[in-house]
Coordinates of C-alpha atoms and ligand atoms in Angstrom, one line a residue:
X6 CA -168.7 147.5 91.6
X7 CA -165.8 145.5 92.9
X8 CA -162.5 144.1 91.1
X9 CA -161.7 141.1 91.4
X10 CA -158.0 139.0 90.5
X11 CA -159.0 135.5 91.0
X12 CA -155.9 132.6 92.2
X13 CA -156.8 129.5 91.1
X14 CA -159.0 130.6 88.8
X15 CA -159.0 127.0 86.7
X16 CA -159.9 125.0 90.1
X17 CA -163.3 124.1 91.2
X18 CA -164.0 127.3 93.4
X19 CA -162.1 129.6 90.6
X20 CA -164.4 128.5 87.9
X21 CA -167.7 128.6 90.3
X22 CA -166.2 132.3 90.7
X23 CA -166.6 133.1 87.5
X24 CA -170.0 132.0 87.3
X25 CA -170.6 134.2 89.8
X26 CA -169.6 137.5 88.5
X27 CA -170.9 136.2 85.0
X28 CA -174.8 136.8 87.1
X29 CA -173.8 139.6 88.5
X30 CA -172.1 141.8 85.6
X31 CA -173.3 145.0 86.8
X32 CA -171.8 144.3 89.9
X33 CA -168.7 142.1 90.0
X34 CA -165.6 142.7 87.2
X35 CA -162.2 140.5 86.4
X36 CA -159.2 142.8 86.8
X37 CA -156.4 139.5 87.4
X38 CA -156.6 135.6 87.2
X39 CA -153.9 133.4 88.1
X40 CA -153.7 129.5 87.4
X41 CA -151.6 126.6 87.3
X42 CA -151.6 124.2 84.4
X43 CA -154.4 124.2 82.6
X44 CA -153.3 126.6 80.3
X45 CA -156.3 126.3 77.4
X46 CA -159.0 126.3 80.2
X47 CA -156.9 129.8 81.2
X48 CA -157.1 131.0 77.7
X49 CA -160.8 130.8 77.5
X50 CA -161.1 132.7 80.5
X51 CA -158.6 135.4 80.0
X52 CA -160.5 136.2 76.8
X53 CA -164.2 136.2 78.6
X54 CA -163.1 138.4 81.0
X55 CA -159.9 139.7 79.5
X56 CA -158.3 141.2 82.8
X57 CA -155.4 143.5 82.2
X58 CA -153.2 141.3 84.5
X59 CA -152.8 137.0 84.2
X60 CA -150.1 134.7 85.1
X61 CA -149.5 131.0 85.1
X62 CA -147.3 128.7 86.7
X63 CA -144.7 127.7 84.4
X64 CA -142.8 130.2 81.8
X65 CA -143.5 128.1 78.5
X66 CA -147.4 128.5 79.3
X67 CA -146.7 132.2 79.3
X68 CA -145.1 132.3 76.5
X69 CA -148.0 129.8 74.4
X70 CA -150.3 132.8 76.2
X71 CA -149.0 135.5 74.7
X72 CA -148.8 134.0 71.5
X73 CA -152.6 132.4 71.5
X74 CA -154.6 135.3 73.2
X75 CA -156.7 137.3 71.2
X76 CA -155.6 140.2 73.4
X77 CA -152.5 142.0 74.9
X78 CA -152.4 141.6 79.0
X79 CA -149.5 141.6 81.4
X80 CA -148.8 138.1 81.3
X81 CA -146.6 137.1 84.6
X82 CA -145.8 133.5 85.2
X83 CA -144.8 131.3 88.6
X84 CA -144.7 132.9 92.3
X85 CA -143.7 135.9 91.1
X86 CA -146.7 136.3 88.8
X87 CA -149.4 134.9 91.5
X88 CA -147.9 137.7 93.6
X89 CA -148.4 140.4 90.9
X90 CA -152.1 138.8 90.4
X91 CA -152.8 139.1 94.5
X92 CA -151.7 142.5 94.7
X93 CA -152.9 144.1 91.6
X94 CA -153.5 147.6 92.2
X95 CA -156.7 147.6 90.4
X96 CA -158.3 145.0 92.4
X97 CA -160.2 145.5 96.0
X98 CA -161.3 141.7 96.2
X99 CA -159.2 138.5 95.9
X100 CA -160.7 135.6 95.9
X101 CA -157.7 132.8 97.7
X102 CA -158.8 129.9 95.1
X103 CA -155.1 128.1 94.8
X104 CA -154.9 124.5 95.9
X105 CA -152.4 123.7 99.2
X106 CA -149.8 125.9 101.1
X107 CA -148.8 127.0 97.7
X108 CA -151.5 129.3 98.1
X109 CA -150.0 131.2 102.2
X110 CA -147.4 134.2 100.3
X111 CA -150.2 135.2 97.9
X112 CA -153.2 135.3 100.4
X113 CA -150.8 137.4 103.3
X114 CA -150.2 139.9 100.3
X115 CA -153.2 140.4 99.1
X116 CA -154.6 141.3 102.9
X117 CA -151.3 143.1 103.7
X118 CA -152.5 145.1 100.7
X119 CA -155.7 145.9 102.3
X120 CA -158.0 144.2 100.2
X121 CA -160.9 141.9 100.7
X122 CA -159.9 138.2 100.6
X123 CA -162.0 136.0 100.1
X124 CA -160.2 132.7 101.4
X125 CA -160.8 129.4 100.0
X126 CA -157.5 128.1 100.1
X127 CA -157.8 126.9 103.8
X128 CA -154.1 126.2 104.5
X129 CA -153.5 130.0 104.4
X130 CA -156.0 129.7 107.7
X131 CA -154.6 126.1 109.0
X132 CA -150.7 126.9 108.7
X133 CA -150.7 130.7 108.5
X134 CA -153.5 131.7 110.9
X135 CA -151.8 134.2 113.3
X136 CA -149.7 135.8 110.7
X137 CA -153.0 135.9 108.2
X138 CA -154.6 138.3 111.6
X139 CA -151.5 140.1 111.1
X140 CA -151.6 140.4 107.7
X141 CA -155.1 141.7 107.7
X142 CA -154.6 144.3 111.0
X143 CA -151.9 146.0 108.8
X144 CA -153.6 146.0 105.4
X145 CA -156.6 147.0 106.8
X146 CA -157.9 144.2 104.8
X147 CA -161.3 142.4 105.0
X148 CA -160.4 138.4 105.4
X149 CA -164.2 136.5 104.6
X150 CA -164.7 132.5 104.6
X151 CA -165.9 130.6 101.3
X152 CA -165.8 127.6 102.6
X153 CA -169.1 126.4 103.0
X154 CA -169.2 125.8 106.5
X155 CA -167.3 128.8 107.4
X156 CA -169.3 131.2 105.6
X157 CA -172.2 129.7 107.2
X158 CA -170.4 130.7 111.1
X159 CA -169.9 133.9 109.3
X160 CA -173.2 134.4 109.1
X161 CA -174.5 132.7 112.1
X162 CA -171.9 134.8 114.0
X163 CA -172.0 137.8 112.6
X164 CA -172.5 140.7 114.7
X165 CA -172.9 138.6 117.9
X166 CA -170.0 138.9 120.9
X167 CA -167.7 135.8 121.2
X168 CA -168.8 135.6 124.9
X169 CA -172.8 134.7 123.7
X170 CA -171.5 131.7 122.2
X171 CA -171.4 128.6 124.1
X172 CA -170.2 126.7 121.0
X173 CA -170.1 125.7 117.3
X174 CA -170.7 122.7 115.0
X175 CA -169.7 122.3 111.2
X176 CA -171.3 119.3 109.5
X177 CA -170.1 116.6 107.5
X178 CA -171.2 114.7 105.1
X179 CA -169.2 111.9 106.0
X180 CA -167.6 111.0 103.1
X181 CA -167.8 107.7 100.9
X182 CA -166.9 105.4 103.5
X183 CA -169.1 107.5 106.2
X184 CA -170.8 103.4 106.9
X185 CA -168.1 101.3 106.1
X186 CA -166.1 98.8 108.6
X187 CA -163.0 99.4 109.6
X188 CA -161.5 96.7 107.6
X189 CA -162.8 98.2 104.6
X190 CA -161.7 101.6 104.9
X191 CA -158.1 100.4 105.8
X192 CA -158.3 98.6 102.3
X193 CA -160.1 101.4 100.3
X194 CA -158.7 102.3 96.9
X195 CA -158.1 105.8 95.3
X196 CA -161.3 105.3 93.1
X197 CA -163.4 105.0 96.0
X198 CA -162.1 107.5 97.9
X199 CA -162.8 109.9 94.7
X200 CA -166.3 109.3 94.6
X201 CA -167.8 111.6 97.1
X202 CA -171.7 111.0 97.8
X203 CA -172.9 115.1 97.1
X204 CA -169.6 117.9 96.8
X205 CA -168.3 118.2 93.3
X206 CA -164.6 118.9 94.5
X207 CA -160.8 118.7 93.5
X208 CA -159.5 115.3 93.9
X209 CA -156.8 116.4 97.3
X210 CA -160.2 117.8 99.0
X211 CA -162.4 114.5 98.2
X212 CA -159.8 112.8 99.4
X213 CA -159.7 115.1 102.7
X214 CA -163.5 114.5 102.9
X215 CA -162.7 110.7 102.5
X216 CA -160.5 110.9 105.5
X217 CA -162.3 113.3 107.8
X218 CA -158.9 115.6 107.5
X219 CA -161.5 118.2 105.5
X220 CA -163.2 118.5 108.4
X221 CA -160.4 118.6 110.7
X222 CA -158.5 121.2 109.3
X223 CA -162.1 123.3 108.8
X224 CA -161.8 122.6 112.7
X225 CA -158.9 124.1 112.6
X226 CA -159.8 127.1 110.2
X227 CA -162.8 128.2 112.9
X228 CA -161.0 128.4 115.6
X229 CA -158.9 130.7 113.4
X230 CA -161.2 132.6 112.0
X231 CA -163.9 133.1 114.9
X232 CA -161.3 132.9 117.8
X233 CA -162.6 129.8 119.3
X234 CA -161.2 127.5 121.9
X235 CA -160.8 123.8 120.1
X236 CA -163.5 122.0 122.8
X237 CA -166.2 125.1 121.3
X238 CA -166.1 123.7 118.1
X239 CA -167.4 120.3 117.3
X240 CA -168.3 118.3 114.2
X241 CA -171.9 116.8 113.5
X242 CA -172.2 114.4 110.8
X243 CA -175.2 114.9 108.1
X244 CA -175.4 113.2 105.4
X245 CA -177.4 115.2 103.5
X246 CA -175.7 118.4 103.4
X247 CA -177.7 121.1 103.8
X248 CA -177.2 122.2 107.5
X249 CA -173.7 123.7 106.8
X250 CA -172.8 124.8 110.5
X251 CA -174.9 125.8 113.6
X252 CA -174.2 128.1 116.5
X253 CA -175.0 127.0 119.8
X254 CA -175.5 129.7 122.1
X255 CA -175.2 130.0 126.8
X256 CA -179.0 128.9 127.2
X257 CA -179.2 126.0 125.0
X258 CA -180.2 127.4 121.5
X259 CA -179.0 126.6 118.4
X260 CA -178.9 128.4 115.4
X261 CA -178.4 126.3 111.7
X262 CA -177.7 127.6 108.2
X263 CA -179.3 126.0 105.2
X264 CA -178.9 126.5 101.8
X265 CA -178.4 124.3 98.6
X266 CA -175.0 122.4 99.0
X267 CA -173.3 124.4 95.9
X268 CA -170.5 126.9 96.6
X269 CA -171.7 129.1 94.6
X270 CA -173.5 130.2 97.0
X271 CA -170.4 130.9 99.7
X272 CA -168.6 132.4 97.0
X273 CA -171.2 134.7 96.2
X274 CA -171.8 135.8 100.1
X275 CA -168.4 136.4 100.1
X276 CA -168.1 138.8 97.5
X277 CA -171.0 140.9 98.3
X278 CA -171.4 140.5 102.1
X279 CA -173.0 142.5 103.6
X280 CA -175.5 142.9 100.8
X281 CA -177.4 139.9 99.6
X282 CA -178.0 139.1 95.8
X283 CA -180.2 137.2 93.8
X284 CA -178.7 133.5 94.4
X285 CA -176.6 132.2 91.7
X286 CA -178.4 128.8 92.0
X287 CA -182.3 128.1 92.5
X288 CA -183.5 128.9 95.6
X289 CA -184.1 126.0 98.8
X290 CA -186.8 124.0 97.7
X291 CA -188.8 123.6 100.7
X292 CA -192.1 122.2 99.0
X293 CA -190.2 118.6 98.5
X294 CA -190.3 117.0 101.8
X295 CA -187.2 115.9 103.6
X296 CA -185.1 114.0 106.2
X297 CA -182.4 115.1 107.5
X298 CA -180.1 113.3 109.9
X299 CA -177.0 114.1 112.2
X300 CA -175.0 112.1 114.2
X301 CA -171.3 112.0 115.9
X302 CA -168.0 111.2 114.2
X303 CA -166.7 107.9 114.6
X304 CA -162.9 108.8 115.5
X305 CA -161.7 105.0 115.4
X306 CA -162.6 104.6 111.6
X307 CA -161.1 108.7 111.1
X308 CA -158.5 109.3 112.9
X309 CA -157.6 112.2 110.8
X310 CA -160.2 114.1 112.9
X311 CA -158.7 113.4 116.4
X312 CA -155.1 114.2 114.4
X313 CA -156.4 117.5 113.4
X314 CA -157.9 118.5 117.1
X315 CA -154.6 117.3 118.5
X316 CA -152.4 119.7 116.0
X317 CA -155.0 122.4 117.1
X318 CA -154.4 121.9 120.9
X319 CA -150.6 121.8 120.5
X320 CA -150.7 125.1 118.8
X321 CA -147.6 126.8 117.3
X322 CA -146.2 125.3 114.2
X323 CA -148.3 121.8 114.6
X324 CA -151.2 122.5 112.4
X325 CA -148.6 123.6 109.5
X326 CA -146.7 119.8 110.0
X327 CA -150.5 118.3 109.8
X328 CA -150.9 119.9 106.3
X329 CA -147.7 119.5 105.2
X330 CA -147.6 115.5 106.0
X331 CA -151.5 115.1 104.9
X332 CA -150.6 116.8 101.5
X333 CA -147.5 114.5 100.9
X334 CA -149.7 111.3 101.8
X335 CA -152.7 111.9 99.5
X336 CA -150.5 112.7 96.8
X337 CA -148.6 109.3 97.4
X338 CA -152.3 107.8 97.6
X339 CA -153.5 109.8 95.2
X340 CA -150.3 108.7 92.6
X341 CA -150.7 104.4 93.9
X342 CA -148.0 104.8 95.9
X343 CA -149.2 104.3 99.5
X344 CA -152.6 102.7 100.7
X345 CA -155.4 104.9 102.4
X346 CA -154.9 104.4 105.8
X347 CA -151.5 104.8 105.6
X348 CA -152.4 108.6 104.9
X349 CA -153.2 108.8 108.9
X350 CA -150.0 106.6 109.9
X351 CA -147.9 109.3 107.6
X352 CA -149.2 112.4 109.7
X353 CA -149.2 110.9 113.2
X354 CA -145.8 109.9 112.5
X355 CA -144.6 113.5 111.5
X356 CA -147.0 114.9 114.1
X357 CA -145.0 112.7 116.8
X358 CA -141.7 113.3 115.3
X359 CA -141.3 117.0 114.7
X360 CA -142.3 118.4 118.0
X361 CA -144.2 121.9 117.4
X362 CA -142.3 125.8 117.3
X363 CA -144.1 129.1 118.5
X364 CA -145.1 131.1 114.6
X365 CA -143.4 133.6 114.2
X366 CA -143.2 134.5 110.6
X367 CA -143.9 133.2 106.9
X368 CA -140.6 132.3 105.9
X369 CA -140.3 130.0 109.4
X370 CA -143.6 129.0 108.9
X371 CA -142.9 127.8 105.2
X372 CA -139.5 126.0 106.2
X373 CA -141.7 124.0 108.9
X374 CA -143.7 123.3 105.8
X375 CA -140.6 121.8 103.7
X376 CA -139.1 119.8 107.0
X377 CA -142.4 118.0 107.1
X378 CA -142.8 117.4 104.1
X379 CA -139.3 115.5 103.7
X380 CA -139.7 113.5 106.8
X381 CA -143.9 112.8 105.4
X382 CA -142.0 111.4 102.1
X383 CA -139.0 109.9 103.7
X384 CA -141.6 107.9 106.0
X385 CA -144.0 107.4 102.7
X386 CA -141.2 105.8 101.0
X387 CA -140.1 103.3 103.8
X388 CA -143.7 102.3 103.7
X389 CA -143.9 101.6 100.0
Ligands
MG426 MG1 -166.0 122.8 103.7

């Protein structure tokens, strides 16, 4: 049986987590959840699962908690509570679910702690990398990819020494705007950039899959996670989204990963690996015949890609100015305060200006963060 405290449990991959262990009763088990905002969505969960430790992000939703529940937990509330959620003693398994670099502090603790983190929240990976390796070597923590193309490498990879693989390719679907014109793109408006052709997501990651920057800082996340040189990893676009990720190995063989494109099923891999379960969704239909297509990204018409290889090659403390400009400048789109493609202008111009730092440590790492944020906004407002 393992324990799990879910952060982010209102979000898209902390509800799909719940479905999860709701299959597998015998097998998973709520001990924490954390969330944000959504505080009656929060309710319904704490009383399904009714884990002995919650918390929520502001104190008035944990006081309307304690006085709505239909039970008595530890209610905690803002970074203090997501802490107390990540490093619950009676959980073995976190699953990383919170949205942005909000998410870094809680995701360290948890593997500090020595538990199994299972990491959705892709910024711990993009602006905390090195210290998350840390993290984990001292914990003695498991760290496992959910995201879908990174728990595909996972198991594409698994077992197999670094030096057999010549290199790796995540796919993309391409995004809403995968065949528009330039012109087009440049002029797209936040509706359009929401309606992603087959991921049900949060709207900062469609707009990240609208952009390319998804992919780019998933490009980012493998070379974390599998120790790969930027050049081994490249990006293959397919529409269809059912190859998740191949391996490509020294004498010209490639290895691909299909399942159904529902994150369930990475969710579910990551919480039992190495045993697998029953799928939580039906299983690849391979009576219905199909086409599937791949082809290379078009960097011209998403730049954010050749932003996020260049943050990668620059090392250090560039990837965490990236994020931090990138989140600033789809919230400004996001709110109808700048246009799409000024979302690339705002991050190359941070990129350019703040030059990048050796990491040393979270609280360095996290004051990066702020700087770029400030100069992303100060930049975002001169563009209004
Ligand atoms: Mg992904």
């Amino acid at each position: 049986m393992r324990h799990l405290a879910v952060l982010g449990s209102t979000g898209s991959i902390g509800t799909s987590t719940l479905d999860v262990v709701e299959a597998h009763p015998d097998r998973l088990s709520i001990v924490a959840l954390a969330a944000g905002r959504n505080r009656e969505l929060f309710k319904a969960q704490c009383e399904r699962f009714r884990p002995a430790c919650v918390s929520v992000a502001e104190p008035a939703d944990a006081a309307w908690l304690q006085a709505a529940l239909n039970y008595a937990p530890e209610i905690h509330h803002g970074a203090e509570g997501l802490m107390a959620c990540a490093t619950c003693p009676d959980a073995d398994t976190v699953v990383a679910a919170v949205v942005g670099a909000a998410g870094l502090a809680s995701t360290e603790a948890a593997l500090r702690a020595g538990r199994r983190v299972c990491v959705a929240n892709k910024e711990s990976l993009v602006v905390g990398g090195a210290l998350m390796h840390q993290a984990r070597a001292a914990g003695a923590g498991q760290l496992l990819p959910v995201d879908s193309e990174h728990a595909a490498l996972h198991q594409l990879l698994d077992g197999r020494a670094p030096e057999s693989i010549r290199e790796v390719r995540i796919t993309a679907s391409g995004g809403p705007f995968r065949d528009w014109p330039l012109e087009r793109i440049q002029a797209a408006t936040v509706e359009e950039a929401l309606n992603h052709p087959t991921w049900k997501m949060g709207p900062k990651i469609t707009i990240d899959s609208a952009t390319l920057m998804n992919k780019g800082l998933e490009v980012i996340e493998a070379s974390v996670l599998f120790g790969l040189k930027p050049e081994q990893i490249q990006v293959t676009i397919h529409p269809q989204s059912q190859v998740h990720a191949m391996a490509g190995f020294h004498d010209g063989t490639y290895q691909l990963q299909v399942c159904a494109n529902d994150m369930k099923l990475p969710i579910q891999y990551a919480l039992t690996y190495p045993e697998r379960l029953p799928g939580p969704v039906p299983v690849y239909d391979w009576t219905q015949a199909r086409t599937w297509t791949f082809s290379l990204p078009d960097l011209e018409r998403f730049p954010c890609l050749g932003l996020a290889y260049a943050a990668l090659r620059a090392g250090g403390t560039a990837p965490t100015i990236l994020n931090a400009a990138n989140e600033e400048a789809v919230a400004a789109f996001l709110a109808g305060r700048t246009s799409f493609w000024d979302i690339q202008a705002c991050v190359a111009e941070t990129l350019a200006h703040l030059g990048p730092q050796p990491v040393q440590n979270l609280a360095q790492v996290m004051a990066c963060d702020h700087e770029a944020r400030a100069r992303a906004r100060a930049w975002l407002d001169a563009h209004a």
